[in-house]
mmCIF file of C-alpha atoms in Angstrom:
data_model
loop_
_atom_site.group_PDB
_atom_site.id
_atom_site.type_symbol
_atom_site.label_atom_id
_atom_site.label_comp_id
_atom_site.label_asym_id
_atom_site.label_seq_id
_atom_site.Cartn_x
_atom_site.Cartn_y
_atom_site.Cartn_z
ATOM 1 C CA TRP M 6 -36.624 -263.867 25.303
ATOM 2 C CA LYS M 7 -35.095 -267.085 24.022
ATOM 3 C CA ILE M 8 -32.577 -266.546 21.220
ATOM 4 C CA PRO M 9 -33.968 -268.170 18.037
ATOM 5 C CA PRO M 10 -32.085 -271.194 16.715
ATOM 6 C CA LYS M 11 -32.034 -269.701 13.211
ATOM 7 C CA LYS M 12 -29.862 -266.625 12.717
ATOM 8 C CA GLU M 13 -32.323 -265.068 10.254
ATOM 9 C CA ASN M 14 -34.899 -264.819 13.062
ATOM 10 C CA PHE M 15 -32.653 -262.764 15.349
ATOM 11 C CA HIS M 16 -32.335 -259.153 14.152
ATOM 12 C CA ILE M 17 -29.695 -256.991 15.810
ATOM 13 C CA PHE M 18 -29.288 -253.214 15.925
ATOM 14 C CA LEU M 19 -26.466 -251.014 17.195
ATOM 15 C CA LEU M 20 -27.542 -247.952 19.204
ATOM 16 C CA MET M 21 -24.829 -245.310 18.764
ATOM 17 C CA GLY M 22 -24.442 -241.643 19.663
ATOM 18 C CA GLN M 23 -24.541 -239.532 22.790
ATOM 19 C CA SER M 24 -27.082 -238.736 25.519
ATOM 20 C CA ASN M 25 -30.160 -238.475 23.321
ATOM 21 C CA MET M 26 -29.491 -242.052 22.222
ATOM 22 C CA SER M 27 -28.687 -243.163 25.762
ATOM 23 C CA GLY M 28 -32.027 -241.683 26.774
ATOM 24 C CA TYR M 29 -32.964 -238.846 29.101
ATOM 25 C CA GLY M 30 -36.699 -239.413 29.535
ATOM 26 C CA LYS M 31 -38.354 -239.904 32.906
ATOM 27 C CA LEU M 32 -38.370 -243.494 34.093
ATOM 28 C CA LEU M 33 -41.630 -244.921 35.402
ATOM 29 C CA PRO M 34 -41.970 -248.058 37.556
ATOM 30 C CA GLU M 35 -43.271 -250.111 34.631
ATOM 31 C CA ASP M 36 -40.130 -249.364 32.614
ATOM 32 C CA SER M 37 -38.192 -251.925 34.659
ATOM 33 C CA LYS M 38 -40.344 -254.661 33.109
ATOM 34 C CA PRO M 39 -38.559 -256.275 30.132
ATOM 35 C CA VAL M 40 -40.132 -255.995 26.688
ATOM 36 C CA PRO M 41 -41.105 -259.393 25.225
ATOM 37 C CA ARG M 42 -39.007 -260.618 22.285
ATOM 38 C CA VAL M 43 -36.312 -257.971 22.859
ATOM 39 C CA VAL M 44 -32.883 -258.647 24.362
ATOM 40 C CA LYS M 45 -29.796 -256.517 24.882
ATOM 41 C CA LEU M 46 -26.093 -256.740 25.530
ATOM 42 C CA PRO M 47 -25.066 -254.840 28.686
ATOM 43 C CA THR M 48 -22.960 -251.705 28.401
ATOM 44 C CA LYS M 49 -20.880 -253.050 31.286
ATOM 45 C CA GLY M 50 -19.796 -256.588 31.993
ATOM 46 C CA GLY M 51 -19.574 -259.683 29.857
ATOM 47 C CA LEU M 52 -21.064 -260.571 26.504
ATOM 48 C CA LYS M 53 -24.387 -262.088 27.496
ATOM 49 C CA TRP M 54 -27.881 -261.455 26.153
ATOM 50 C CA ASN M 55 -30.321 -260.191 28.779
ATOM 51 C CA PRO M 56 -34.024 -259.306 28.657
ATOM 52 C CA ALA M 57 -34.275 -255.650 27.611
ATOM 53 C CA ALA M 58 -35.782 -253.014 29.880
ATOM 54 C CA HIS M 59 -35.144 -249.315 30.457
ATOM 55 C CA PRO M 60 -32.566 -247.962 30.805
ATOM 56 C CA LEU M 61 -30.772 -249.797 28.008
ATOM 57 C CA HIS M 62 -27.599 -247.847 28.733
ATOM 58 C CA ASN M 63 -26.196 -247.850 32.263
ATOM 59 C CA ARG M 64 -22.895 -245.990 31.999
ATOM 60 C CA LEU M 65 -24.084 -242.688 33.444
ATOM 61 C CA LYS M 66 -26.629 -241.712 36.075
ATOM 62 C CA SER M 67 -28.409 -239.663 33.403
ATOM 63 C CA ASP M 68 -29.120 -242.766 31.252
ATOM 64 C CA ARG M 69 -32.904 -243.190 31.393
ATOM 65 C CA PHE M 70 -35.809 -243.811 29.037
ATOM 66 C CA GLY M 71 -34.606 -243.756 25.416
ATOM 67 C CA LEU M 72 -35.725 -244.493 21.881
ATOM 68 C CA GLY M 73 -34.213 -247.976 21.531
ATOM 69 C CA LEU M 74 -37.089 -249.963 23.010
ATOM 70 C CA PRO M 75 -39.826 -247.881 21.342
ATOM 71 C CA PHE M 76 -38.000 -248.609 18.074
ATOM 72 C CA ALA M 77 -37.916 -252.336 18.844
ATOM 73 C CA LYS M 78 -41.648 -252.384 19.621
ATOM 74 C CA GLU M 79 -42.445 -250.726 16.294
ATOM 75 C CA TYR M 80 -40.071 -253.087 14.487
ATOM 76 C CA LEU M 81 -41.836 -256.107 15.976
ATOM 77 C CA LYS M 82 -45.189 -254.889 14.693
ATOM 78 C CA VAL M 83 -43.846 -255.405 11.175
ATOM 79 C CA THR M 84 -41.767 -258.513 11.921
ATOM 80 C CA PRO M 85 -43.653 -260.280 14.740
ATOM 81 C CA ASP M 86 -41.962 -263.664 14.323
ATOM 82 C CA ILE M 87 -38.434 -262.568 15.139
ATOM 83 C CA VAL M 88 -36.477 -261.506 18.237
ATOM 84 C CA VAL M 89 -34.757 -258.104 18.349
ATOM 85 C CA GLY M 90 -31.309 -257.755 19.850
ATOM 86 C CA LEU M 91 -30.126 -254.289 20.889
ATOM 87 C CA ILE M 92 -26.490 -253.322 21.404
ATOM 88 C CA PRO M 93 -26.403 -250.022 23.346
ATOM 89 C CA VAL M 94 -23.048 -248.302 22.865
ATOM 90 C CA ALA M 95 -23.948 -244.592 23.113
ATOM 91 C CA TRP M 96 -22.084 -242.318 25.508
ATOM 92 C CA GLY M 97 -23.514 -239.124 26.973
ATOM 93 C CA GLY M 98 -21.570 -235.999 26.054
ATOM 94 C CA ALA M 99 -19.431 -237.738 23.438
ATOM 95 C CA GLY M 100 -18.439 -235.908 20.277
ATOM 96 C CA ILE M 101 -17.968 -237.922 17.117
ATOM 97 C CA ASP M 102 -14.193 -237.991 17.720
ATOM 98 C CA ARG M 103 -14.851 -240.155 20.794
ATOM 99 C CA LEU M 104 -17.080 -242.533 18.837
ATOM 100 C CA LYS M 105 -15.309 -243.007 15.509
ATOM 101 C CA LYS M 106 -12.980 -245.815 14.425
ATOM 102 C CA GLY M 107 -9.815 -245.910 16.497
ATOM 103 C CA THR M 108 -11.573 -245.160 19.794
ATOM 104 C CA PRO M 109 -12.366 -247.635 22.599
ATOM 105 C CA THR M 110 -16.093 -246.987 22.143
ATOM 106 C CA TYR M 111 -15.980 -247.912 18.454
ATOM 107 C CA ALA M 112 -13.869 -250.987 19.157
ATOM 108 C CA ALA M 113 -16.353 -252.146 21.797
ATOM 109 C CA ALA M 114 -19.226 -251.668 19.358
ATOM 110 C CA ILE M 115 -17.528 -253.824 16.716
ATOM 111 C CA LYS M 116 -16.593 -256.492 19.262
ATOM 112 C CA LYS M 117 -20.167 -256.728 20.468
ATOM 113 C CA ALA M 118 -21.566 -256.743 16.936
ATOM 114 C CA GLU M 119 -19.208 -259.559 15.962
ATOM 115 C CA PHE M 120 -20.280 -261.529 19.024
ATOM 116 C CA ALA M 121 -23.925 -260.934 18.157
ATOM 117 C CA SER M 122 -23.360 -262.071 14.579
ATOM 118 C CA SER M 123 -22.647 -265.599 15.785
ATOM 119 C CA ARG M 124 -26.321 -265.946 16.746
ATOM 120 C CA GLY M 125 -28.113 -263.416 14.570
ATOM 121 C CA ILE M 126 -27.849 -260.815 11.814
ATOM 122 C CA VAL M 127 -26.846 -257.191 12.337
ATOM 123 C CA LYS M 128 -29.617 -255.361 10.506
ATOM 124 C CA GLY M 129 -28.738 -251.732 11.068
ATOM 125 C CA VAL M 130 -27.311 -248.851 13.070
ATOM 126 C CA LEU M 131 -29.376 -246.203 14.845
ATOM 127 C CA TRP M 132 -27.477 -242.944 15.375
ATOM 128 C CA HIS M 133 -28.401 -239.879 17.407
ATOM 129 C CA GLN M 134 -25.477 -237.557 17.986
ATOM 130 C CA GLY M 135 -24.090 -234.166 17.056
ATOM 131 C CA GLU M 136 -24.791 -231.803 19.930
ATOM 132 C CA SER M 137 -21.187 -231.949 21.150
ATOM 133 C CA ASP M 138 -19.919 -231.153 17.658
ATOM 134 C CA THR M 139 -21.630 -227.761 17.652
ATOM 135 C CA THR M 140 -19.252 -226.366 20.272
ATOM 136 C CA SER M 141 -16.658 -225.119 17.773
ATOM 137 C CA GLN M 142 -16.537 -224.134 14.113
ATOM 138 C CA VAL M 143 -13.800 -226.674 13.436
ATOM 139 C CA LYS M 144 -15.939 -229.498 14.796
ATOM 140 C CA ALA M 145 -19.036 -228.391 12.876
ATOM 141 C CA ASP M 146 -17.108 -227.948 9.626
ATOM 142 C CA SER M 147 -15.523 -231.415 9.853
ATOM 143 C CA TYR M 148 -18.657 -233.229 11.031
ATOM 144 C CA GLU M 149 -19.910 -234.336 7.625
ATOM 145 C CA GLN M 150 -16.643 -235.972 6.595
ATOM 146 C CA LYS M 151 -16.391 -237.756 9.928
ATOM 147 C CA LEU M 152 -20.015 -238.944 9.819
ATOM 148 C CA HIS M 153 -19.680 -240.301 6.287
ATOM 149 C CA GLN M 154 -16.425 -242.012 7.246
ATOM 150 C CA LEU M 155 -18.064 -243.572 10.289
ATOM 151 C CA VAL M 156 -20.765 -245.111 8.098
ATOM 152 C CA ALA M 157 -18.127 -246.454 5.704
ATOM 153 C CA ASP M 158 -16.014 -247.865 8.548
ATOM 154 C CA LEU M 159 -18.971 -249.618 10.184
ATOM 155 C CA ARG M 160 -19.974 -251.204 6.888
ATOM 156 C CA LYS M 161 -16.443 -252.383 6.187
ATOM 157 C CA ASP M 162 -15.780 -253.740 9.668
ATOM 158 C CA LEU M 163 -19.175 -255.458 9.861
ATOM 159 C CA LYS M 164 -18.727 -256.807 6.323
ATOM 160 C CA ASN M 165 -21.941 -255.344 4.968
ATOM 161 C CA GLY M 166 -21.528 -252.599 2.382
ATOM 162 C CA ASN M 167 -25.261 -251.839 2.433
ATOM 163 C CA LEU M 168 -25.829 -251.865 6.189
ATOM 164 C CA PRO M 169 -28.731 -249.463 6.876
ATOM 165 C CA PHE M 170 -27.793 -246.429 8.971
ATOM 166 C CA VAL M 171 -30.509 -244.165 10.406
ATOM 167 C CA ALA M 172 -29.620 -240.749 11.863
ATOM 168 C CA GLY M 173 -31.904 -238.543 13.918
ATOM 169 C CA ASN M 174 -32.012 -234.768 13.845
ATOM 170 C CA LEU M 175 -30.919 -232.614 16.736
ATOM 171 C CA ALA M 176 -33.882 -231.340 18.693
ATOM 172 C CA GLU M 177 -35.644 -228.400 17.057
ATOM 173 C CA PHE M 178 -35.530 -226.637 20.433
ATOM 174 C CA TYR M 179 -31.760 -227.129 20.707
ATOM 175 C CA GLY M 180 -30.282 -223.664 20.401
ATOM 176 C CA THR M 181 -33.113 -221.917 22.236
ATOM 177 C CA GLY M 182 -31.866 -222.599 25.759
ATOM 178 C CA LYS M 183 -29.882 -219.991 27.646
ATOM 179 C CA SER M 184 -26.590 -221.856 27.285
ATOM 180 C CA HIS M 185 -26.830 -222.461 23.523
ATOM 181 C CA SER M 186 -28.683 -219.511 22.036
ATOM 182 C CA ALA M 187 -25.795 -217.232 21.043
ATOM 183 C CA PRO M 188 -26.005 -216.499 17.287
ATOM 184 C CA ASP M 189 -22.659 -218.147 16.481
ATOM 185 C CA ARG M 190 -23.670 -221.300 18.389
ATOM 186 C CA VAL M 191 -27.037 -221.454 16.622
ATOM 187 C CA LYS M 192 -25.227 -221.175 13.299
ATOM 188 C CA LYS M 193 -23.094 -224.212 14.135
ATOM 189 C CA ILE M 194 -26.145 -226.121 15.387
ATOM 190 C CA ASN M 195 -27.927 -225.458 12.108
ATOM 191 C CA LYS M 196 -24.875 -226.598 10.164
ATOM 192 C CA VAL M 197 -24.856 -229.975 11.922
ATOM 193 C CA ARG M 198 -28.623 -230.254 11.435
ATOM 194 C CA GLY M 199 -28.124 -229.697 7.720
ATOM 195 C CA ILE M 200 -25.429 -232.374 7.555
ATOM 196 C CA LEU M 201 -27.661 -234.929 9.240
ATOM 197 C CA ARG M 202 -30.624 -234.058 7.030
ATOM 198 C CA ALA M 203 -28.546 -234.353 3.857
ATOM 199 C CA LEU M 204 -27.133 -237.777 4.746
ATOM 200 C CA PRO M 205 -29.633 -239.851 2.677
ATOM 201 C CA ASP M 206 -28.907 -237.706 -0.396
ATOM 202 C CA LYS M 207 -25.171 -238.314 -0.135
ATOM 203 C CA VAL M 208 -24.764 -241.820 1.295
ATOM 204 C CA ALA M 209 -26.726 -244.802 -0.008
ATOM 205 C CA ASP M 210 -28.885 -246.913 2.335
ATOM 206 C CA THR M 211 -29.099 -244.247 5.019
ATOM 207 C CA GLY M 212 -32.131 -242.592 6.554
ATOM 208 C CA PHE M 213 -32.979 -239.426 8.435
ATOM 209 C CA VAL M 214 -35.469 -238.802 11.235
ATOM 210 C CA GLU M 215 -36.917 -235.368 11.908
ATOM 211 C CA SER M 216 -37.445 -234.150 15.482
ATOM 212 C CA THR M 217 -40.513 -232.063 14.639
ATOM 213 C CA GLY M 218 -43.103 -231.977 17.404
ATOM 214 C CA CYS M 219 -40.763 -233.185 20.132
ATOM 215 C CA SER M 220 -40.317 -231.476 23.487
ATOM 216 C CA SER M 221 -37.784 -231.158 26.295
ATOM 217 C CA PRO M 222 -38.147 -232.219 29.950
ATOM 218 C CA ASP M 223 -36.186 -229.298 31.401
ATOM 219 C CA GLN M 224 -34.892 -225.773 30.890
ATOM 220 C CA HIS M 225 -31.630 -226.914 29.299
ATOM 221 C CA MET M 226 -33.425 -227.497 25.971
ATOM 222 C CA VAL M 227 -31.004 -230.214 24.848
ATOM 223 C CA HIS M 228 -32.678 -233.532 25.571
ATOM 224 C CA PHE M 229 -36.012 -235.025 24.608
ATOM 225 C CA ASP M 230 -38.686 -236.039 27.077
ATOM 226 C CA ARG M 231 -40.260 -239.470 27.469
ATOM 227 C CA LYS M 232 -43.096 -238.839 25.019
ATOM 228 C CA SER M 233 -40.646 -237.613 22.399
ATOM 229 C CA TYR M 234 -38.485 -240.735 22.631
ATOM 230 C CA MET M 235 -41.587 -242.778 21.874
ATOM 231 C CA ILE M 236 -42.223 -240.617 18.816
ATOM 232 C CA LEU M 237 -38.613 -240.904 17.712
ATOM 233 C CA GLY M 238 -38.580 -244.676 18.149
ATOM 234 C CA GLN M 239 -41.532 -244.951 15.786
ATOM 235 C CA ARG M 240 -39.905 -242.605 13.270
ATOM 236 C CA TYR M 241 -36.627 -244.529 13.354
ATOM 237 C CA ALA M 242 -38.522 -247.717 12.547
ATOM 238 C CA GLU M 243 -40.354 -246.026 9.676
ATOM 239 C CA ALA M 244 -37.082 -244.635 8.304
ATOM 240 C CA TYR M 245 -35.433 -248.038 8.568
ATOM 241 C CA PHE M 246 -38.197 -249.785 6.643
ATOM 242 C CA ARG M 247 -38.091 -247.090 3.964
ATOM 243 C CA ILE M 248 -34.419 -247.935 3.434
ATOM 244 C CA VAL M 249 -34.941 -251.690 3.154
ATOM 245 C CA THR M 250 -38.058 -251.308 0.992
ATOM 246 C CA LYS M 251 -36.202 -249.045 -1.426
ATOM 247 C CA ALA M 252 -33.223 -251.406 -1.497
ATOM 248 C CA ALA M 253 -35.481 -254.359 -2.287
ATOM 249 C CA LYS M 254 -36.899 -252.568 -5.320
ATOM 250 C CA GLU M 255 -33.509 -251.670 -6.760
#
């Protein structure tokens, strides 16, 4: 877990969003063992790189097994000679208005990314969020503009106009649970899904990850289970490499 002396060998990713980025999967005893060649900045405390183990986020009691480390493992299969640095800044239950520029959460993300840039290179942003923006028509209708602005703000503040940004879809089962299955709520859920899916067609150097085949650990039908976070981590890595491969050809 030693930080490489050369910046180009230390690849850093921001983990942004709400609870499905923080992770909700069941933790097993082996999850407390750090993953080789992966480090993280803590969500609480000072700016210091630590060996990365689950849970990456530790703000809420619900923060458990997430997609960040499965992503890092897949990333290392393609780039085995580097070290991955993860910056977990997701917040369970947060709508995009609590995560965008001008909020403490956004400011903390930029501060940590700037700190990380002194030792490595910020390679991308992984985003999984949107459930909280399906609670009203106003939020759903304004979500696309806010998401596109967030991407633009991150690229400007991190001084990389082509910074890859990968967004994951809301769970396919979201909207089937008792608390979220009213027709008007499902309509708003589908609107946000459509906005996330359309992101690569509207904003350059972005990717989209489907949630097909994923499952939920409980009756709430909001969060993914452990197996699904592993699937999503792999899909995020595949989406990321599609972005950089396409960019290299252009």
